[in-house]
PDB file of C-alpha atoms in Angstrom:
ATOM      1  CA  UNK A  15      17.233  34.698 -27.916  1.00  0.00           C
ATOM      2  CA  UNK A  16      20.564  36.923 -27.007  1.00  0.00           C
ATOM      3  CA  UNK A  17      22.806  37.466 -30.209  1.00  0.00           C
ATOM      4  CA  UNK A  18      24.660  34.606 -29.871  1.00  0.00           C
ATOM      5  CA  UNK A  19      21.469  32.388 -30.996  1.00  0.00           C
ATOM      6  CA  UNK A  20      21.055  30.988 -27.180  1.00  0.00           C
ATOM      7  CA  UNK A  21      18.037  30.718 -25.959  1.00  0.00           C
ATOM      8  CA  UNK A  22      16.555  29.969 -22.387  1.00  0.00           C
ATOM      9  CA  UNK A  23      13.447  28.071 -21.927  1.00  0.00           C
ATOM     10  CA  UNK A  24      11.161  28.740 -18.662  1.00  0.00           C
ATOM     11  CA  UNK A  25       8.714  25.671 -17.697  1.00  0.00           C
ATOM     12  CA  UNK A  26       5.849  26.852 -15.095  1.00  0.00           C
ATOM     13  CA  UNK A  27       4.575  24.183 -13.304  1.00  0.00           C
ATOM     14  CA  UNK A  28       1.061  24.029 -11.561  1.00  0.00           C
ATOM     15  CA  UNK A  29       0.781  21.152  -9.053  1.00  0.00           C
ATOM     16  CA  UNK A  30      -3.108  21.631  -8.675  1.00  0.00           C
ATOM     17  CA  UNK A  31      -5.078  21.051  -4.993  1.00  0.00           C
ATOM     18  CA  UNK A  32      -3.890  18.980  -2.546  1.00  0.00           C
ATOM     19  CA  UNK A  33      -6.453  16.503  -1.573  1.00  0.00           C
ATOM     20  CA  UNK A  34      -6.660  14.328   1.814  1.00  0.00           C
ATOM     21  CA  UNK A  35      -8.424  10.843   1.860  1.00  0.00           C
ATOM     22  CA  UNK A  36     -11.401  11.014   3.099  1.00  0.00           C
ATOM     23  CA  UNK A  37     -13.655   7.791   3.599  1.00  0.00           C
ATOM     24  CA  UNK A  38     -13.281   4.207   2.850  1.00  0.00           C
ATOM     25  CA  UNK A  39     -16.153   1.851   1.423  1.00  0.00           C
ATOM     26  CA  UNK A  40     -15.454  -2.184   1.257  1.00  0.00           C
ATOM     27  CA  UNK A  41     -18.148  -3.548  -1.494  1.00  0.00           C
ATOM     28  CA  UNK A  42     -18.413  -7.122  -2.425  1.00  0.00           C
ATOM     29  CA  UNK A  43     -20.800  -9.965  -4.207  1.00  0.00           C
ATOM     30  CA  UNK A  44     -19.187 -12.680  -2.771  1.00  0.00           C
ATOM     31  CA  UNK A  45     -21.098 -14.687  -0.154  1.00  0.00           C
ATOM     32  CA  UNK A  46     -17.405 -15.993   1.248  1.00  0.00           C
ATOM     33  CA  UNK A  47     -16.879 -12.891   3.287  1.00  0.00           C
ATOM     34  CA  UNK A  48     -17.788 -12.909   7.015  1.00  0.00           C
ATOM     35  CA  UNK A  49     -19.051  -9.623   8.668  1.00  0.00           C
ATOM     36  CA  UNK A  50     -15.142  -9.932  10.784  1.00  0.00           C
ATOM     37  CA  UNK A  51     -13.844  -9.834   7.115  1.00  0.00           C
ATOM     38  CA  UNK A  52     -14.858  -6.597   5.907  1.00  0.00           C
ATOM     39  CA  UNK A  53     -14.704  -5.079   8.525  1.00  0.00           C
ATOM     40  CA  UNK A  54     -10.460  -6.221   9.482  1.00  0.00           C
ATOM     41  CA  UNK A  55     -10.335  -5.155   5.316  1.00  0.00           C
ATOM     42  CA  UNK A  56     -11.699  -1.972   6.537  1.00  0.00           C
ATOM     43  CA  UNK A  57      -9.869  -1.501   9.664  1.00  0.00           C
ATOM     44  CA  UNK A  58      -6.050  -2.031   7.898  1.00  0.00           C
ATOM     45  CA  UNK A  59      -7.289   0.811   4.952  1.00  0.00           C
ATOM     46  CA  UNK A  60      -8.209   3.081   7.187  1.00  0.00           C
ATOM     47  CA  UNK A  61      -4.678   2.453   9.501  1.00  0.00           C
ATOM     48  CA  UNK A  62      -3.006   3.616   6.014  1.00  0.00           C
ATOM     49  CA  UNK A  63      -4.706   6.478   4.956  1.00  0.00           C
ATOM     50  CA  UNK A  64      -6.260   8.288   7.562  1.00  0.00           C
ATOM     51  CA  UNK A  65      -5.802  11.651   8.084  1.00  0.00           C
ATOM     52  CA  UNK A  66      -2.991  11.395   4.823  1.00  0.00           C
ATOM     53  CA  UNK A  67      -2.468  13.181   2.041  1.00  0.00           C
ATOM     54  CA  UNK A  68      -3.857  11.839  -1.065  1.00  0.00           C
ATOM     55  CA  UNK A  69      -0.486   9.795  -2.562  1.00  0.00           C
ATOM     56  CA  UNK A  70      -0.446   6.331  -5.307  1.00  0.00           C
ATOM     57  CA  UNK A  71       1.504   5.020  -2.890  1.00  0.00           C
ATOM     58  CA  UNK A  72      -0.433   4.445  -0.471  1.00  0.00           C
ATOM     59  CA  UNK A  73      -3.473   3.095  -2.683  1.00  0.00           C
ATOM     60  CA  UNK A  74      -0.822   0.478  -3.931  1.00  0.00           C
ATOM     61  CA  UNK A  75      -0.089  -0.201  -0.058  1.00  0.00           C
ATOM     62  CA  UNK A  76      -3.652  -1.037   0.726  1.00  0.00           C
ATOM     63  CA  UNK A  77      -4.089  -3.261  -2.097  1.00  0.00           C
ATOM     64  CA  UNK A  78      -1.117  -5.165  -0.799  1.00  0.00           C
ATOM     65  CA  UNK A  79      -1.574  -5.587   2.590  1.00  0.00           C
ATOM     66  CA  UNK A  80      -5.425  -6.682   1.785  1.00  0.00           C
ATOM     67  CA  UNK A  81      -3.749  -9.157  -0.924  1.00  0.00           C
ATOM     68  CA  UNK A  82      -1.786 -10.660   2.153  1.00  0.00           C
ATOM     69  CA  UNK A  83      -5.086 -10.308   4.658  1.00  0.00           C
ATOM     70  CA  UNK A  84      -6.568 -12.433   1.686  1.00  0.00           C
ATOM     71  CA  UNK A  85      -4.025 -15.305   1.508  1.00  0.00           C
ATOM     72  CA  UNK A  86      -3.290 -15.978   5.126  1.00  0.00           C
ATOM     73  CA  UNK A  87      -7.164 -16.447   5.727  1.00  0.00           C
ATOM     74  CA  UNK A  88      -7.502 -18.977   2.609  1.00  0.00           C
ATOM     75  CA  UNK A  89      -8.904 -16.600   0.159  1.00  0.00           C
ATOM     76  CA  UNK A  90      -7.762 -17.156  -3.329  1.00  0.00           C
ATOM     77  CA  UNK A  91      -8.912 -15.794  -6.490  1.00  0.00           C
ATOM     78  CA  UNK A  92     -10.283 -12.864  -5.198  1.00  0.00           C
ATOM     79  CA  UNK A  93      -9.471  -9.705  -7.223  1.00  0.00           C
ATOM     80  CA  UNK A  94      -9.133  -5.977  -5.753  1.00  0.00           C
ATOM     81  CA  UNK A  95     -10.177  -3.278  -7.658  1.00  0.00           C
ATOM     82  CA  UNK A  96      -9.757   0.190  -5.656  1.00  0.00           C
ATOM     83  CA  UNK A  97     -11.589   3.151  -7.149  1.00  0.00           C
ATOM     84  CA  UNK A  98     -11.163   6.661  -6.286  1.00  0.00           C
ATOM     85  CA  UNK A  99     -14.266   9.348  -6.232  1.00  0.00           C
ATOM     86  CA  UNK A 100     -12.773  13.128  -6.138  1.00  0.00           C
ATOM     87  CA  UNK A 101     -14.989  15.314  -3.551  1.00  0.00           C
ATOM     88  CA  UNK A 102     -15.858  18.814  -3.359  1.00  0.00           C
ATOM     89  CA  UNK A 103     -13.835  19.269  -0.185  1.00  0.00           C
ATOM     90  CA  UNK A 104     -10.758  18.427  -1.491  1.00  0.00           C
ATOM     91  CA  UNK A 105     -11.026  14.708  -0.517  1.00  0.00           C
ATOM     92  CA  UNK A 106     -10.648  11.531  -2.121  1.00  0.00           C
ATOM     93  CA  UNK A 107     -13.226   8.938  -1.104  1.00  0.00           C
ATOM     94  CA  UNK A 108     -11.980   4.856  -1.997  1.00  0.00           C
ATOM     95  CA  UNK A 109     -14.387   1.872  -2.752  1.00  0.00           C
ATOM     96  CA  UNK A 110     -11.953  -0.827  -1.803  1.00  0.00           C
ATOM     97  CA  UNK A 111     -14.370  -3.277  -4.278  1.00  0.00           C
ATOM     98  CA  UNK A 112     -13.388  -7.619  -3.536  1.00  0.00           C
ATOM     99  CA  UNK A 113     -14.295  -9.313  -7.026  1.00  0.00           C
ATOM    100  CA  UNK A 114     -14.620 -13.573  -6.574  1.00  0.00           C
ATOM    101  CA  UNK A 115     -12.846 -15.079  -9.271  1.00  0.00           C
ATOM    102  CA  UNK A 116     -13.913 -18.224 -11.303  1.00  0.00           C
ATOM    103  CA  UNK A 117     -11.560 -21.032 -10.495  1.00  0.00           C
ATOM    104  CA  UNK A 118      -9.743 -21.093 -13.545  1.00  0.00           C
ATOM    105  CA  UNK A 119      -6.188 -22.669 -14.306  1.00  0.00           C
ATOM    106  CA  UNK A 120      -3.139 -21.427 -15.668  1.00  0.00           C
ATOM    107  CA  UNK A 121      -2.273 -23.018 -19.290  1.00  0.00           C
ATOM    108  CA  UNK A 122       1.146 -21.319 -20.470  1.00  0.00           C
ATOM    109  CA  UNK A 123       3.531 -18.683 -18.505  1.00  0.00           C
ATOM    110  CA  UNK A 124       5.083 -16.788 -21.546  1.00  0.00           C
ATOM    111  CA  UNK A 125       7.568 -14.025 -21.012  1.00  0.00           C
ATOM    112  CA  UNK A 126       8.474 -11.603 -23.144  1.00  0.00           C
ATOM    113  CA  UNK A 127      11.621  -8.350 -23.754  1.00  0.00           C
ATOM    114  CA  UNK A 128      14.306 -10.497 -21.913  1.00  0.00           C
ATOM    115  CA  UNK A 129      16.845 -10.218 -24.510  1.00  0.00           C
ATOM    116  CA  UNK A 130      19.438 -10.667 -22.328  1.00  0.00           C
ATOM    117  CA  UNK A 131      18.439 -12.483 -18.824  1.00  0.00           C
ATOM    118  CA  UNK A 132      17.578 -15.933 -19.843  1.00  0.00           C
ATOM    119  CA  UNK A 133      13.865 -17.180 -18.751  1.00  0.00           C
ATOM    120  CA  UNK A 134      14.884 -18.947 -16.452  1.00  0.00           C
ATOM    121  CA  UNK A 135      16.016 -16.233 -13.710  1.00  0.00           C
ATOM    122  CA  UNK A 136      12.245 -15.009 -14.202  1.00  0.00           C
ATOM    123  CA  UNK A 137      10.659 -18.278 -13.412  1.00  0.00           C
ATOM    124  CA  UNK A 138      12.436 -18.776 -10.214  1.00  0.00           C
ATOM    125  CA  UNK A 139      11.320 -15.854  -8.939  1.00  0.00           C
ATOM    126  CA  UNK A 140       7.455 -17.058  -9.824  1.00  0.00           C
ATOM    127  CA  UNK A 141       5.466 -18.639  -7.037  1.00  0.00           C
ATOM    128  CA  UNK A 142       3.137 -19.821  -9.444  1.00  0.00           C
ATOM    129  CA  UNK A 143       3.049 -22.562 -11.697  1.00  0.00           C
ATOM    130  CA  UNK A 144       1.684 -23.583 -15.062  1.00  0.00           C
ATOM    131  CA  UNK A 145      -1.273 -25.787 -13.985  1.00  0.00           C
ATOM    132  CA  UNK A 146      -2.241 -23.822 -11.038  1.00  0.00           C
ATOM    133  CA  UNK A 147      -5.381 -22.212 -10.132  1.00  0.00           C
ATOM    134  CA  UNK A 148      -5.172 -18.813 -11.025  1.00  0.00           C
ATOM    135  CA  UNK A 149      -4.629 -16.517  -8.506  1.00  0.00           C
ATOM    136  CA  UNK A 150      -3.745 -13.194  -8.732  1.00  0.00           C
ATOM    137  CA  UNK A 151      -2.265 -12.279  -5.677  1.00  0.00           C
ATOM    138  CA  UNK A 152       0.516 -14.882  -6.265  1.00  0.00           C
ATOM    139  CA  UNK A 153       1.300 -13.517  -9.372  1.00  0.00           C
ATOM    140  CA  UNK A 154       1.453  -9.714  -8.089  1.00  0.00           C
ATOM    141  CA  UNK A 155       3.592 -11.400  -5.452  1.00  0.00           C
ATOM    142  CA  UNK A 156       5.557 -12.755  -8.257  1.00  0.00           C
ATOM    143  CA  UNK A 157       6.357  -9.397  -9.571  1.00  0.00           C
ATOM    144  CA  UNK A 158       7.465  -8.201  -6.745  1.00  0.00           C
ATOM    145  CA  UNK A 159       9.675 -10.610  -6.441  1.00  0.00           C
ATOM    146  CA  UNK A 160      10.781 -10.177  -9.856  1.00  0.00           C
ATOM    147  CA  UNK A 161      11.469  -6.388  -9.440  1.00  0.00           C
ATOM    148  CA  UNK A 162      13.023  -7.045  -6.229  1.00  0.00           C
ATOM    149  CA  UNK A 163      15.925  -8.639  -8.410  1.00  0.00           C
ATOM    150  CA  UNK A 164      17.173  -4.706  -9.676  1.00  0.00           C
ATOM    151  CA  UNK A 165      17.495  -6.406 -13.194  1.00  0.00           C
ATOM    152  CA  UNK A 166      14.131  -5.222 -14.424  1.00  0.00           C
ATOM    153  CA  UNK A 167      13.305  -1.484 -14.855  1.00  0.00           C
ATOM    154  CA  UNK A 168       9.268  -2.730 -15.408  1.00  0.00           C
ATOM    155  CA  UNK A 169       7.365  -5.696 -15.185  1.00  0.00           C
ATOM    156  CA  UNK A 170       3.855  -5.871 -16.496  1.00  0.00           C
ATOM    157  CA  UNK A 171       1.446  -8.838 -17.114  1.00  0.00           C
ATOM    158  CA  UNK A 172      -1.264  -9.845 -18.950  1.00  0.00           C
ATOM    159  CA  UNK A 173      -4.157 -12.721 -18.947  1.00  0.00           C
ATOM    160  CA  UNK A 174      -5.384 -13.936 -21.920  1.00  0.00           C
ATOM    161  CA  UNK A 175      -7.667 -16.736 -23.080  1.00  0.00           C
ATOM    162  CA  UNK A 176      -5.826 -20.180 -23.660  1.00  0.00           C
ATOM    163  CA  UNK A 177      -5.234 -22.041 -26.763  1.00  0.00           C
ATOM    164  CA  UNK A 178      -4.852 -25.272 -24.714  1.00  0.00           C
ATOM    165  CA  UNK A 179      -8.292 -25.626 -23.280  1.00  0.00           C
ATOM    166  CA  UNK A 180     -11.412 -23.295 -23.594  1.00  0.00           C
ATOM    167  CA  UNK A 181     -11.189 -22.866 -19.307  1.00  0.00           C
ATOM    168  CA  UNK A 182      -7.614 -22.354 -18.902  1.00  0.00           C
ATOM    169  CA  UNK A 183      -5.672 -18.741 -18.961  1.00  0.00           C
ATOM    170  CA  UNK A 184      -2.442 -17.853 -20.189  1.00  0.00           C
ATOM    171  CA  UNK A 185      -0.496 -15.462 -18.549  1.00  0.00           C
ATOM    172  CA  UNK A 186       2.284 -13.510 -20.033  1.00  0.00           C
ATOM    173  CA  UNK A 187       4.764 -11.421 -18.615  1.00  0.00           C
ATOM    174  CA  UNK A 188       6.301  -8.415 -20.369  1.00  0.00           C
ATOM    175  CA  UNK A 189       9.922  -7.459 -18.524  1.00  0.00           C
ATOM    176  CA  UNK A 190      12.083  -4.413 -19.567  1.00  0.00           C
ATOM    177  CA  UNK A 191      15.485  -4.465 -19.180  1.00  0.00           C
ATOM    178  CA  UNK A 192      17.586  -2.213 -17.322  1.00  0.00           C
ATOM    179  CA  UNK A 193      21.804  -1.516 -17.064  1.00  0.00           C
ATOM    180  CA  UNK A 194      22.955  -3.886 -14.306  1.00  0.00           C
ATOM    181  CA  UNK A 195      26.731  -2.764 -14.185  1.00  0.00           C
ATOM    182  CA  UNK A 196      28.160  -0.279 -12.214  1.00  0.00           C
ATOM    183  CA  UNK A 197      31.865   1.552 -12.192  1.00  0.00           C
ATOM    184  CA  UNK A 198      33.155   3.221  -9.207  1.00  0.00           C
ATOM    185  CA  UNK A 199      36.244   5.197  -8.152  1.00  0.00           C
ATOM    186  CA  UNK A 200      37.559   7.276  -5.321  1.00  0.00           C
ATOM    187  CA  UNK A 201      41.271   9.156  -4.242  1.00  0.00           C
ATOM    188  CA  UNK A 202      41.875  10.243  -1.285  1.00  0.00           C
ATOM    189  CA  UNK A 203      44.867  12.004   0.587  1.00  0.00           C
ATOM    190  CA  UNK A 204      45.523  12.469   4.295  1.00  0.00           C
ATOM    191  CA  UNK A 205      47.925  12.357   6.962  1.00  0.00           C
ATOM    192  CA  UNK A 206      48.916   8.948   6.845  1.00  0.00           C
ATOM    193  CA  UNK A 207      49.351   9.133   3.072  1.00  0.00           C
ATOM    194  CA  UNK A 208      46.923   8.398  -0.128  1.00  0.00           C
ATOM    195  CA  UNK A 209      44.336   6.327  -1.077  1.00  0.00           C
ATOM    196  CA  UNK A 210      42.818   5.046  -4.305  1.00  0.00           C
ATOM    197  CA  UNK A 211      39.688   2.904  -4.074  1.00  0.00           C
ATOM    198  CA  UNK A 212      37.341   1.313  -6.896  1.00  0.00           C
ATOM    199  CA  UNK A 213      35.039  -1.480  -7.338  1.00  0.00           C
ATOM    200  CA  UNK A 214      33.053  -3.027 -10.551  1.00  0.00           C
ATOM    201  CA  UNK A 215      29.784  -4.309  -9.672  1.00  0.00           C
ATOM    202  CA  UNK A 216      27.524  -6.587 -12.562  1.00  0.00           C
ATOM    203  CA  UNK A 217      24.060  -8.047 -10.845  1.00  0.00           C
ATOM    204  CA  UNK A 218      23.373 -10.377 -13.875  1.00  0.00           C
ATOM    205  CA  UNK A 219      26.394 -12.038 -15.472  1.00  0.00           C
ATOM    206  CA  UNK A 220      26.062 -13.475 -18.699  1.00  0.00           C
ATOM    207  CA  UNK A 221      21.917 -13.065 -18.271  1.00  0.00           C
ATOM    208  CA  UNK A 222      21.884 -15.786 -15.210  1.00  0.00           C
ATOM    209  CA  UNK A 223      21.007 -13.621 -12.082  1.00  0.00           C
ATOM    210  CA  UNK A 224      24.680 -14.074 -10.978  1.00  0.00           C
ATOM    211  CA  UNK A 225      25.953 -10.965  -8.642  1.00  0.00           C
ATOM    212  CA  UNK A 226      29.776 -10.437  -9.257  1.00  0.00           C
ATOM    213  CA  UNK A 227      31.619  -7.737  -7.305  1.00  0.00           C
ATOM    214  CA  UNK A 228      34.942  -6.724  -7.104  1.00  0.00           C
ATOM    215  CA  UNK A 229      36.326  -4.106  -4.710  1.00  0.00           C
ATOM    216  CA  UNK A 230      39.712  -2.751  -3.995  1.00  0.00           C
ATOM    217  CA  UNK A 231      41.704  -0.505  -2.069  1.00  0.00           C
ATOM    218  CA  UNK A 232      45.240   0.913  -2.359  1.00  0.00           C
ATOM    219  CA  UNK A 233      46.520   3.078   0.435  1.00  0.00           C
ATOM    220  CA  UNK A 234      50.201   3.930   1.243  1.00  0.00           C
ATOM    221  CA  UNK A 235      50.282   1.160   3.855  1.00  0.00           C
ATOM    222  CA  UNK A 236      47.472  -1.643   2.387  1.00  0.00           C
ATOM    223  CA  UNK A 237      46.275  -3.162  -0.097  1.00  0.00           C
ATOM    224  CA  UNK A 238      42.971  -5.305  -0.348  1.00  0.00           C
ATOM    225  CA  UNK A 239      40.508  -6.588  -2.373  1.00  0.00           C
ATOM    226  CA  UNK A 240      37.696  -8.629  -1.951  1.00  0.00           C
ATOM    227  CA  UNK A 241      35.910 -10.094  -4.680  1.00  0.00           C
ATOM    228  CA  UNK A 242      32.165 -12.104  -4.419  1.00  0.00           C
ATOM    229  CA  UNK A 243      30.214 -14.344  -6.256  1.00  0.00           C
ATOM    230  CA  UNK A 244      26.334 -14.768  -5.055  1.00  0.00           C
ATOM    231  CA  UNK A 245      24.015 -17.549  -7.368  1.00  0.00           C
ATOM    232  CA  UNK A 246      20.503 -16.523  -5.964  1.00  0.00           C
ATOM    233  CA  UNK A 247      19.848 -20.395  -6.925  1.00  0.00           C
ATOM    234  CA  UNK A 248      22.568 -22.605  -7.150  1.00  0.00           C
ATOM    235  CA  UNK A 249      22.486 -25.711  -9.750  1.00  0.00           C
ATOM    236  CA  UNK A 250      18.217 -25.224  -9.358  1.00  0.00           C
ATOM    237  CA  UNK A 251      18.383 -25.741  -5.351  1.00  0.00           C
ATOM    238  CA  UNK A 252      16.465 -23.076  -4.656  1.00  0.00           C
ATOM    239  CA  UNK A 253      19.342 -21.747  -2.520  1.00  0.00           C
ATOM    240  CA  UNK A 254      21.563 -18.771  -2.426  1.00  0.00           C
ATOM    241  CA  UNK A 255      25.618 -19.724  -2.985  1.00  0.00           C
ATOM    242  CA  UNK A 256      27.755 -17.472  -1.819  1.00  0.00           C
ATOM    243  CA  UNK A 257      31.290 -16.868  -2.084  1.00  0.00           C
ATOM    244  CA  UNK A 258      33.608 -14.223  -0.926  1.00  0.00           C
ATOM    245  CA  UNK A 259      37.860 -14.440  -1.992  1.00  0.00           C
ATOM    246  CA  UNK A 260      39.457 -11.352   0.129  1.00  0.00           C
ATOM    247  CA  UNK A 261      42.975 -10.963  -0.366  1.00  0.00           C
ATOM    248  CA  UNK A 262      44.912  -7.971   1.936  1.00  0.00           C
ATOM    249  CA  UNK A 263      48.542  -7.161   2.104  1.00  0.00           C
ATOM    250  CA  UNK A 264      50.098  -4.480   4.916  1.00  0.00           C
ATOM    251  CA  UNK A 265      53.407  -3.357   4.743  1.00  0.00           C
ATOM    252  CA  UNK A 266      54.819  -1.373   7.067  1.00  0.00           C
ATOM    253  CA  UNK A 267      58.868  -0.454   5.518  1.00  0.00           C
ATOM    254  CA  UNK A 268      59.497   1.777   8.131  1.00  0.00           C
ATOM    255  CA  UNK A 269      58.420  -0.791  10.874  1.00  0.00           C
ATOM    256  CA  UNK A 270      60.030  -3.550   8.616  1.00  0.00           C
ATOM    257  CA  UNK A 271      56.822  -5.477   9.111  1.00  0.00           C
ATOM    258  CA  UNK A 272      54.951  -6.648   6.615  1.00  0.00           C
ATOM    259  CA  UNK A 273      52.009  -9.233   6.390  1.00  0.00           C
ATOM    260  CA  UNK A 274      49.753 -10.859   3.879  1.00  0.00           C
ATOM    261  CA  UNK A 275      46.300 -12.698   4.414  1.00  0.00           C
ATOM    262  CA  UNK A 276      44.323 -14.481   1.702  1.00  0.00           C
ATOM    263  CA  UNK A 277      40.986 -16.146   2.882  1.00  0.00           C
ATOM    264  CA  UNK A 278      37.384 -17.503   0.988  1.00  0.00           C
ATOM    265  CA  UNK A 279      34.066 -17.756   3.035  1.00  0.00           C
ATOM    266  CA  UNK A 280      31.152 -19.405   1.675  1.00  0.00           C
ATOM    267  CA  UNK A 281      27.493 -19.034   2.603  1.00  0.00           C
ATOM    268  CA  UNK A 282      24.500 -20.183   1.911  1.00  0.00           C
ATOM    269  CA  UNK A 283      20.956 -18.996   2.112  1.00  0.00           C
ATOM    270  CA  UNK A 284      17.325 -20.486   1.771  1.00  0.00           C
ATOM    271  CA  UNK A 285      13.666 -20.250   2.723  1.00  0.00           C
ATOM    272  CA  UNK A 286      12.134 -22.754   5.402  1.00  0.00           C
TER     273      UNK A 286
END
């Protein structure tokens, strides 16, 4: 502390070893898997981490490329559980371990910490249902898909036991909210005069999901904005709306030409 009561503080940081993957081990009870199974299970881990630095990452990678091996060969309800074995040559080992789930259905989808984005914007980006079989690479899937959205900072679930029926699950959802607006500005100055640029950005107006944008530009010779309007589901069709209003003015005084253009384009956007 210098006599002026400041006072500097010094953090030392110790990263620890570096470890490397080392092998891979695929165990499982269930009698579903082929031989060709495990062994295409083991084939993609190994493509991810061999020869790699130890990183979370690329555990989370595996998982969800095997999730995908999973469902395009018709295996549901089939849990991963990856666990890591530290050896004494600085490598991590991996039991890549395929648990067979009980076929067990889905009785309520409660959601919970969206205090401003209505429910609604969360269940459209589920791809399963109450009712369903419960399947948890659908609903890992489904937070993706959530997270994808940049209106969630973390999305976490849970799977508890029903109150509807003694072999049904409910599973709830627990979403924290994150700023969606954004507020930019430039100035500029060059040769052929100034320029002042901004644009306001808000990915989920009034809590919906709704993307609003507006961007514009003002230069010595032009002057344009553009502003958009994207519904990731318009009026519950499952399809994207878009709509983009440009307006853009030149104006040339010492040419004594001057021009104006105002236009809208709509688009659309779906899954088939």
């Amino acid at each position: 502390m210098d006599n002026k009561n400041n006072f500097t503080l010094t953090y030392s940081i110790n990263s620890g070893k570096k470890y490397t993957f080392g092998n891979i081990e695929i165990k499982t009870e269930a009698s579903i898997f082929k031989e060709s199974n495990i062994s295409d299970i083991k084939n993609i881990s190994e493509k991810i981490i061999k020869g790699k630095m130890y990183s979370t990452p690329a555990i989370l990678t595996i998982e969800k490329q095997v999730n995908t091996y999973l469902e395009d060969n018709k295996y549901a309800n089939i849990e991963i559980d990856i666990e890591e074995i530290k050896k004494s040559d600085e490598k991590i080992d991996l039991i890549l371990k395929l648990n067979s789930l009980k076929k067990t259905l889905i009785g309520k989808i409660n959601i919970y910490g969206n205090s401003i984005t209505e429910e609604k914007v969360v269940r459209d980006s589920l791809i399963i249902n109450e009712g369903d079989i419960l399947n948890i690479s659908k609903i890992k899937k489904s937070i993706d898909n959530i997270e994808s959205k940049n209106i969630f900072k973390k999305t976490e679930y849970k799977i508890l036991d029903s109150d509807l029926q003694k072999s049904s699950k409910d599973l709830n959802l627990y979403v924290k909210e994150q700023p969606t607006g954004s507020l930019s500005a430039g100035i500029g100055y060059g040769s052929s005069g100034g320029l002042l640029e901004g644009s306001v950005n808000e990915r989920n107006f009034l809590g919906k999901g709704i993307d609003l944008n507006f961007t514009g530009r003002l230069a010595s010779e032009k002057i344009s904005g553009v502003f958009s309007y994207i519904d990731p589901n318009f009026m519950n069709s499952e399809k994207e709306l878009a709509n983009y209003f440009f307006s853009e003015t030149d104006d040339y005084s010492n040419a004594g030409y001057k021009s104006k253009r105002i236009g809208d384009r709509l688009a659309t956007r779906y899954e088939i």
